[in-house]
CSV table of C-alpha atoms and ligand atoms in Angstrom, one decimal:
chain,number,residue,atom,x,y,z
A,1,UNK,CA,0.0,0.0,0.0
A,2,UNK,CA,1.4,3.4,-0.7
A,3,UNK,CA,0.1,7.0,-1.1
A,4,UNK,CA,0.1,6.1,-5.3
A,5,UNK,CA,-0.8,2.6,-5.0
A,6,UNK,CA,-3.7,2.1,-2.2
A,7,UNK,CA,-5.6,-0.8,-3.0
A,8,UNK,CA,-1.8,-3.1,-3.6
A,9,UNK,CA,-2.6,-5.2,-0.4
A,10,UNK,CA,1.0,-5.1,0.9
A,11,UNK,CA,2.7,-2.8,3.8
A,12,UNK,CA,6.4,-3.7,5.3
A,13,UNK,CA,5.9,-3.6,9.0
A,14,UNK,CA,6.7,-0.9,11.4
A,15,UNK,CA,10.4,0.2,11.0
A,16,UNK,CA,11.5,-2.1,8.3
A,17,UNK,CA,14.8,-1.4,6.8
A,18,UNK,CA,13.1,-1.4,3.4
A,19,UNK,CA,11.5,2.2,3.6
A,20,UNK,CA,14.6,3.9,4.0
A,21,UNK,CA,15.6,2.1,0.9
A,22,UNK,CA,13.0,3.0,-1.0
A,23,UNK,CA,13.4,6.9,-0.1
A,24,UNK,CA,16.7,6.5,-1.5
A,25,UNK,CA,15.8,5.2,-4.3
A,26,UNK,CA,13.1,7.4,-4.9
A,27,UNK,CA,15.8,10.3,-4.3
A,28,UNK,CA,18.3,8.4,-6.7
A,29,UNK,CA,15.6,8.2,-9.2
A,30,UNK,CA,14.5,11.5,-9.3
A,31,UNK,CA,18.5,13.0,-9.2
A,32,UNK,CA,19.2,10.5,-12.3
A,33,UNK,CA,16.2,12.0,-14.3
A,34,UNK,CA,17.0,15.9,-13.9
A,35,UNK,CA,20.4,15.5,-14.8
A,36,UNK,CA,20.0,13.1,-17.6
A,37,UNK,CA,16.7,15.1,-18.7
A,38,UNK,CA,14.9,12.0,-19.0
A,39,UNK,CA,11.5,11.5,-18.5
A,40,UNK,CA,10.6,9.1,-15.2
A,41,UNK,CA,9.6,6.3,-17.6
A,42,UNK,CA,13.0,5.9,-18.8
A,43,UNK,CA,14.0,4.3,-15.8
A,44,UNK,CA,12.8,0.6,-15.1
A,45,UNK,CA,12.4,-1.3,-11.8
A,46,UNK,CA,13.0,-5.2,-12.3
A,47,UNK,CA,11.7,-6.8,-8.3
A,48,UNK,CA,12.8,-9.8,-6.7
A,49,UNK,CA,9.7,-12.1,-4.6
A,50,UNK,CA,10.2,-11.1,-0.9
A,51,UNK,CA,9.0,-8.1,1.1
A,52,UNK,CA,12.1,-6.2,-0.5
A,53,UNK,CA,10.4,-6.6,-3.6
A,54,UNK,CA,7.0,-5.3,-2.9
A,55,UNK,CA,9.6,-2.0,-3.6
A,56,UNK,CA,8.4,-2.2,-7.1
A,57,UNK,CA,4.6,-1.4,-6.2
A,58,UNK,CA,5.6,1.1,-2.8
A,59,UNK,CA,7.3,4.0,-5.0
A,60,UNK,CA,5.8,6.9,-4.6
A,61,UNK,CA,6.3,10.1,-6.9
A,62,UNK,CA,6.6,10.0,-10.6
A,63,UNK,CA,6.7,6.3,-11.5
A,64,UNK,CA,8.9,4.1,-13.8
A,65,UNK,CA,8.2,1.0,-15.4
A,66,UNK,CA,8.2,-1.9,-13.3
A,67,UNK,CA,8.0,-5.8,-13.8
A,68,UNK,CA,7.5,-7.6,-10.9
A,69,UNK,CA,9.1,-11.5,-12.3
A,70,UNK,CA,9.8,-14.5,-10.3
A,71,UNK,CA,12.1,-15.2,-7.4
A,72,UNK,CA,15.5,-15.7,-8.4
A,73,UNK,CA,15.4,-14.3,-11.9
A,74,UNK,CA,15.9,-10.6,-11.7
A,75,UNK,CA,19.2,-10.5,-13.6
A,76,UNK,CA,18.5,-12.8,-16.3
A,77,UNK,CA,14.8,-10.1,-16.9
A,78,UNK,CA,17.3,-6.8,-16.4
A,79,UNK,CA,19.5,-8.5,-19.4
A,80,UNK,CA,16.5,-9.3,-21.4
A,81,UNK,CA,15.3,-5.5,-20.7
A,82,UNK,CA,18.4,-4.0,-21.5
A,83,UNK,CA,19.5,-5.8,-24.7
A,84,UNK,CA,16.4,-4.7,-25.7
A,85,UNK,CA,16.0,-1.4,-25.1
A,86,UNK,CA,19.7,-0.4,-23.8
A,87,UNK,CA,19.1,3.0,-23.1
A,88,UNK,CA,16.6,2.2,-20.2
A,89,UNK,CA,17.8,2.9,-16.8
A,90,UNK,CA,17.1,-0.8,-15.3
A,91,UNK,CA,17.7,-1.2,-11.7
A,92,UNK,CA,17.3,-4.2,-10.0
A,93,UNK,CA,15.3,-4.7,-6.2
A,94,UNK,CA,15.8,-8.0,-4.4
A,95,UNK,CA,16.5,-9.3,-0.9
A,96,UNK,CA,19.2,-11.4,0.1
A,97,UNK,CA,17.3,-14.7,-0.4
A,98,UNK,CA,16.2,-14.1,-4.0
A,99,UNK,CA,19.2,-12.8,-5.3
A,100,UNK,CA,22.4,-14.7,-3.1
A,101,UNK,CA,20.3,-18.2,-3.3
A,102,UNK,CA,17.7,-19.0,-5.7
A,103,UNK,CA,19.4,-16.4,-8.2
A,104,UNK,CA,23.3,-16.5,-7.4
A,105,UNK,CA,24.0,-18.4,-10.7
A,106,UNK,CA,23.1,-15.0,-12.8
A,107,UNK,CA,25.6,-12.5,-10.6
A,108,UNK,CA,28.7,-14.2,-12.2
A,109,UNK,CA,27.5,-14.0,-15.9
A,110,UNK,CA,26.2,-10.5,-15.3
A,111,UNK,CA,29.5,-9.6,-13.8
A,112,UNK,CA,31.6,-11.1,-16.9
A,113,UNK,CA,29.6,-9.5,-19.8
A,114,UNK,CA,29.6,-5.9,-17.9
A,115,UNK,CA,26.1,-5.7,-18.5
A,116,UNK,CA,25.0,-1.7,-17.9
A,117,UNK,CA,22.1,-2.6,-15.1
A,118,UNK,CA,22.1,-1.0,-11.1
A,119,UNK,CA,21.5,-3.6,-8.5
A,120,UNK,CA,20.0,-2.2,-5.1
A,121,UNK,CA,20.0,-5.4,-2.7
A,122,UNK,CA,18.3,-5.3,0.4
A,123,UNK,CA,19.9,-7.5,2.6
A,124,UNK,CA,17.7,-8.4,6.2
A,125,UNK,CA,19.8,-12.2,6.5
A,126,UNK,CA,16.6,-13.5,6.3
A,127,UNK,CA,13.9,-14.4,4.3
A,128,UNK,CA,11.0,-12.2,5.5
A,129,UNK,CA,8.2,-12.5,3.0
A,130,UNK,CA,8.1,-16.6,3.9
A,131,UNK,CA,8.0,-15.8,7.7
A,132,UNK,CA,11.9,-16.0,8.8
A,133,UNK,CA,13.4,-18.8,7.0
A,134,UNK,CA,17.2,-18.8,7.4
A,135,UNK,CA,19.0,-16.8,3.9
A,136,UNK,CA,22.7,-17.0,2.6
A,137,UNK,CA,23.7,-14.5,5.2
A,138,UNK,CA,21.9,-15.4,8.1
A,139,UNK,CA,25.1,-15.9,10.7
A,140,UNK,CA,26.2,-19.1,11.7
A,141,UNK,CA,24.2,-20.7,14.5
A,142,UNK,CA,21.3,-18.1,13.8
A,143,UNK,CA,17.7,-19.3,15.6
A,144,UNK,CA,15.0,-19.3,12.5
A,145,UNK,CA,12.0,-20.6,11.6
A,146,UNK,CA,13.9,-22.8,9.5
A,147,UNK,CA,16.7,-23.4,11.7
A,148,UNK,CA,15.2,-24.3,15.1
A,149,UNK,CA,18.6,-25.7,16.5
A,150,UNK,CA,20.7,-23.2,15.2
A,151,UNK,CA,22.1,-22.6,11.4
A,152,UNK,CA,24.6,-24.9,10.4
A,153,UNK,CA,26.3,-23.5,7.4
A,154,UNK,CA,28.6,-21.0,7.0
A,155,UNK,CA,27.2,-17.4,6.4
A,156,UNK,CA,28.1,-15.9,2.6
A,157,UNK,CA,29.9,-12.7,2.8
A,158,UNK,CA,28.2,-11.0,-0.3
A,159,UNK,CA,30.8,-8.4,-0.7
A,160,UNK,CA,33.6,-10.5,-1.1
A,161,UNK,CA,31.6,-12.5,-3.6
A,162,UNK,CA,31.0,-9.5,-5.5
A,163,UNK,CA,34.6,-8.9,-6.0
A,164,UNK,CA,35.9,-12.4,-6.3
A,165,UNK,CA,33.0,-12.4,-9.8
A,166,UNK,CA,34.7,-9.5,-10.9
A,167,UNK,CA,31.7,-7.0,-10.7
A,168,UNK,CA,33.0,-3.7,-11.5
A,169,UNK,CA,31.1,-1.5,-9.2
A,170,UNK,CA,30.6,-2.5,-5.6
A,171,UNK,CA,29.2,-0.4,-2.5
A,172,UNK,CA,27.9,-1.6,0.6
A,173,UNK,CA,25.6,0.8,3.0
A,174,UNK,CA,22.9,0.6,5.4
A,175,UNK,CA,19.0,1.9,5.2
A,176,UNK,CA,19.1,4.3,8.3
A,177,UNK,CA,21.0,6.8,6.3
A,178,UNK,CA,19.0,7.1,3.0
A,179,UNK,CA,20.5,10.5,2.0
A,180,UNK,CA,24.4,9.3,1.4
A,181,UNK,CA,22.4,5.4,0.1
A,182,UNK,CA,20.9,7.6,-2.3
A,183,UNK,CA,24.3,9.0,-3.1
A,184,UNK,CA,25.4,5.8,-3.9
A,185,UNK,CA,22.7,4.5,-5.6
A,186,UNK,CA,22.6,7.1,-8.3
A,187,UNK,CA,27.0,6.5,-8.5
A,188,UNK,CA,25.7,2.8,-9.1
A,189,UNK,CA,23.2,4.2,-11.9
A,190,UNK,CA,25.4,6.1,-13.3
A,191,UNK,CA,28.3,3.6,-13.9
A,192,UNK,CA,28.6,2.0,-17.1
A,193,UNK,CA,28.7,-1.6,-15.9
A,194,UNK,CA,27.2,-3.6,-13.5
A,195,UNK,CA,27.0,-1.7,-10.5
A,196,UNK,CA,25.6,-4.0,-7.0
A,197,UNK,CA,24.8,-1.2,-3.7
A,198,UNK,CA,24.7,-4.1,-1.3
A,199,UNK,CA,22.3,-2.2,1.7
A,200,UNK,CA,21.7,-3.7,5.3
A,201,UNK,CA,18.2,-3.0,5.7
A,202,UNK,CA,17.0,-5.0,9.0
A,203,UNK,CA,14.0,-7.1,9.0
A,204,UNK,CA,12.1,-5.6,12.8
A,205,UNK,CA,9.9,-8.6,12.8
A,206,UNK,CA,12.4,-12.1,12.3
A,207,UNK,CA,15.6,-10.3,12.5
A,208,UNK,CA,16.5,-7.1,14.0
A,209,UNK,CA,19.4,-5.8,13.7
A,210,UNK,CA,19.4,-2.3,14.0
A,211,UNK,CA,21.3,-2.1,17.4
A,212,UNK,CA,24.1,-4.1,15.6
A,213,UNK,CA,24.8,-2.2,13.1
A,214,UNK,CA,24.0,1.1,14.5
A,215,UNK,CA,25.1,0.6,18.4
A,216,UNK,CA,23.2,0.9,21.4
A,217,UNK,CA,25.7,3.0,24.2
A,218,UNK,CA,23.3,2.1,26.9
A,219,UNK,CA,23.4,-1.1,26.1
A,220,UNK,CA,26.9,-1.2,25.5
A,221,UNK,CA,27.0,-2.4,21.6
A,222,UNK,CA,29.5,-0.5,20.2
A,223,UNK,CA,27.5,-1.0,16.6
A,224,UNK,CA,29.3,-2.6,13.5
A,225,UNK,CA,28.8,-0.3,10.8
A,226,UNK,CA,31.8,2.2,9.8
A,227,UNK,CA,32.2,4.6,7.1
A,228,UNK,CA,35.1,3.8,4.4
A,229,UNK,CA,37.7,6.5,5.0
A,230,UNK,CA,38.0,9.0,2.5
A,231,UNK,CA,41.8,8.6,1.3
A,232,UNK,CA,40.4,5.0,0.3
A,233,UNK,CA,40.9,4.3,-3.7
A,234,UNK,CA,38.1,2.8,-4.9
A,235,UNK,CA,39.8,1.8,-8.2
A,236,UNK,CA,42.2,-0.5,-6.2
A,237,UNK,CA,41.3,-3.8,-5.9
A,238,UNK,CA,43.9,-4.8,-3.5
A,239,UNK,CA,42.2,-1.9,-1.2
A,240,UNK,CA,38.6,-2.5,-1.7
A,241,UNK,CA,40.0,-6.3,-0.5
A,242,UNK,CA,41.3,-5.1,2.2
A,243,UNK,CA,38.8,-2.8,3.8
A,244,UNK,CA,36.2,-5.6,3.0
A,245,UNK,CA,38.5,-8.1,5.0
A,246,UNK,CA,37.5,-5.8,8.3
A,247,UNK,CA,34.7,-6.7,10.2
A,248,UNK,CA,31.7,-5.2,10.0
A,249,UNK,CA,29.5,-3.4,7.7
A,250,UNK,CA,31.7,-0.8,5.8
A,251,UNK,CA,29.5,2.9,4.2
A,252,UNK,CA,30.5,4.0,1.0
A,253,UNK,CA,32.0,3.2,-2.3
A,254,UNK,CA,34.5,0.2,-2.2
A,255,UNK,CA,35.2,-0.9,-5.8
A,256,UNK,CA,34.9,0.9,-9.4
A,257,UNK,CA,36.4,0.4,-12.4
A,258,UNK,CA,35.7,1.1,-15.8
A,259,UNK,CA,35.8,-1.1,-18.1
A,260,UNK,CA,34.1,-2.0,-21.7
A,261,UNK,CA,30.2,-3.2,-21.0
A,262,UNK,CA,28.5,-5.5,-22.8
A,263,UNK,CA,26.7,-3.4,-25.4
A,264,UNK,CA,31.0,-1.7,-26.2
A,265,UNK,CA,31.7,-5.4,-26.8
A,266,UNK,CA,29.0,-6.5,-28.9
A,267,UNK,CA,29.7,-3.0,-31.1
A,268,UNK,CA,33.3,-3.8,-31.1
A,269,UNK,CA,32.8,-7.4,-32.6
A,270,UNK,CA,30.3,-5.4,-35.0
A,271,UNK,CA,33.0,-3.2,-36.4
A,272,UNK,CA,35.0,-5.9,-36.9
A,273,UNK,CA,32.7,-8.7,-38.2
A,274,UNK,CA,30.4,-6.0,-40.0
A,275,UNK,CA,27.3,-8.1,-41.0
A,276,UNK,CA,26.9,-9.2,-44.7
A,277,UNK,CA,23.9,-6.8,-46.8
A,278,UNK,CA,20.8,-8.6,-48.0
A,279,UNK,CA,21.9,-8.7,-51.4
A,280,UNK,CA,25.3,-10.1,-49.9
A,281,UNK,CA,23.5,-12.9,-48.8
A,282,UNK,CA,21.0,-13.8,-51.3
A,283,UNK,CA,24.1,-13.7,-54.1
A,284,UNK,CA,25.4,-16.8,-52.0
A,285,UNK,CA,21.8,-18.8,-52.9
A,286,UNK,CA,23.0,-17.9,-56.6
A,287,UNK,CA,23.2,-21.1,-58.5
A,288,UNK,CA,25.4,-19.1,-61.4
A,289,UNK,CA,23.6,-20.4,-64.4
B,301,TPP,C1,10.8,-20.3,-7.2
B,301,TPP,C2,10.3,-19.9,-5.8
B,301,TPP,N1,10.9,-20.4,-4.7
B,301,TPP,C3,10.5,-20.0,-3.5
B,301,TPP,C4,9.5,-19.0,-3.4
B,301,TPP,C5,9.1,-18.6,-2.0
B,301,TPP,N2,9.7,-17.4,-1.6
B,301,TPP,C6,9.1,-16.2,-1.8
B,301,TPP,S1,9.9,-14.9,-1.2
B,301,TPP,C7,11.2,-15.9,-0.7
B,301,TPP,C8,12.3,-15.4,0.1
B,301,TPP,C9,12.4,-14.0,0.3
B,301,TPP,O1,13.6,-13.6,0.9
B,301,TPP,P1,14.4,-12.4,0.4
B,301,TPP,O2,14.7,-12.5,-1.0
B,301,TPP,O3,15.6,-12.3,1.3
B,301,TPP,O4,13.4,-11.2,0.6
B,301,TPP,P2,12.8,-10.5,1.9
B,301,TPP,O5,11.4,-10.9,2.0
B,301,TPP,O6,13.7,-10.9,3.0
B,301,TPP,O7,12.9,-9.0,1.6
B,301,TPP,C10,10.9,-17.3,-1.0
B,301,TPP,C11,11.7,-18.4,-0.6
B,301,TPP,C12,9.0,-18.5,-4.5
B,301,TPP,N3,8.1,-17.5,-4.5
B,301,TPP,N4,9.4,-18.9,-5.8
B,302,SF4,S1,8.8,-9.2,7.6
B,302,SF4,FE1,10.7,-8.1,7.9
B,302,SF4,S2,11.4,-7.6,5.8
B,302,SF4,FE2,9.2,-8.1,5.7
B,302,SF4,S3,8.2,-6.2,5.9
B,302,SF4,FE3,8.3,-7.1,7.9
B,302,SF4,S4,10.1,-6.2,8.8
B,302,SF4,FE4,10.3,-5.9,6.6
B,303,MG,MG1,15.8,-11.1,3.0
């Protein structure tokens, strides 16, 4: 449910994570438009299945195209959307679940073609829309509805999977400060690659994890998440590795680089290969008598 959208029979609960994401996205959206001078329905929104992708119906302003697909298959719907019609702005919603488990297969492929598309995953280390089921970065030992004795494998670190698949644009943040996400998310947009912003945005009902990440002085948790210092370079591998290495949840921009996307390639291999003309080919069906 949403201000644009009243009769779309979904609302996150109180304080979810997700609402701050969607602010900055709405923010990032709406900065991406005016500078590019594009109209709003440039941009498209591909959703994951999970509460995180309800995002898709919960925008409110000006809208963009939206396709709300099947769990797991976010990436291979952005590619179909952007080979098609590659100068859309196509950004990607999905929580951990739909797009470290069901749909990990895609982020490799996607990272090795450079394909031009803005991933904004909302990460909650569970899977909230299915009532608390354990995800991919649920910690080791977590309680969940699917895990009643405790998880028994070992967590995924997403950022260091990011890297190690070679995606050329990697940020990490959190949902309590949607200002500097929104920062971020519009870098990620305007990248010409495949750009992930990988956000902690805690689930208040099956996992909460806001005094984690934030700290609690009362309580005496010194809260995990730290901004990447500014003299970091974010074109250095070896320093984005490093500062991921750290524990906890590091703010900002970690890893750029620019390099040839997909549609450079396929144009490159055009030039070279240029395609043979209709008359071309039908002179090869020539018999010659
Ligand atoms: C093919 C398929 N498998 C499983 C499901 C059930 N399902 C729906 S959402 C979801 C997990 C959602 O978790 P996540 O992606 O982390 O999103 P969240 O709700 O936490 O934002 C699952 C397993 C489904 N809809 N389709
Ligand atoms: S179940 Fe969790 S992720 Fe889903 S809307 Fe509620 S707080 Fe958000
Ligand atoms: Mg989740």
């Amino acid at each position: 449910m949403s201000a644009r959208n009243p009769e779309y029979d979904f609302a996150w609960c109180p304080g979810c994570g997700d609402f701050g994401v969607r602010r900055a996205l709405e923010w990032a959206l709406v900065d991406y438009t005016t500078e590019n001078e594009t109209p709003h329905s440039n941009n498209v929104i591909v959703a994951g299945i999970g509460c995180s992708g309800n995002m898709v119906h919960l925008l409110e302003g000006d809208q963009p195209f939206g396709i709300h697909g099947i769990h797991g298959r976010t990436l291979p719907l952005a590619f179909g959307i952007k080979s098609g019609r590659p100068e859309l702005n196509t950004v990607i919603v999905a929580g951990d679940g739909d797009f470290l488990s069901i749909g990990a297969e895609h982020i490799g492929p996607a990272a090795q073609r450079n394909i031009d598309i803005t991933c904004v995953i909302m990460d909650n280390g569970v899977y909230g829309l299915t009532k608390g089921q354990s995800s991919p970065t649920s910690l080791f030992g977590a309680t969940t509805t699917s895990t009643p004795f405790g998880k028994i494998e070992t967590p995924l670190h997403p950022l260091k999977s990011y890297m190690t698949m070679g995606v050329s644009f990697v940020a990490s943040h959190y949902s309590s400060k949607p200002r500097d996400l929104a920062k971020y998310i519009k870098m990620a947009m305007d990248h010409k690659g495949f750009s992930i912003v990988h956000v902690q945005s805690p689930c208040t009902t099956y996992n909460d994890t806001y005094d984690i990440l934030k700290g609690d002085r009362k309580k005496g948790i010194p809260g995990s998440a730290w901004i990447i210092p500014e003299d970091h370079d974010p074109s250095s591998r070896q320093a984005a590795d490093d500062l991921i290495d750290r524990p906890g949840v590091p703010l900002g921009l970690l890893y750029k680089e620019d390099e040839p996307t997909l549609e450079d390639r396929q144009e490159d291999v055009r030039q070279k290969h240029p395609g043979k003309s209709v008359a071309d080919m039908l002179e090869t069906y020539a018999t010659g008598n």
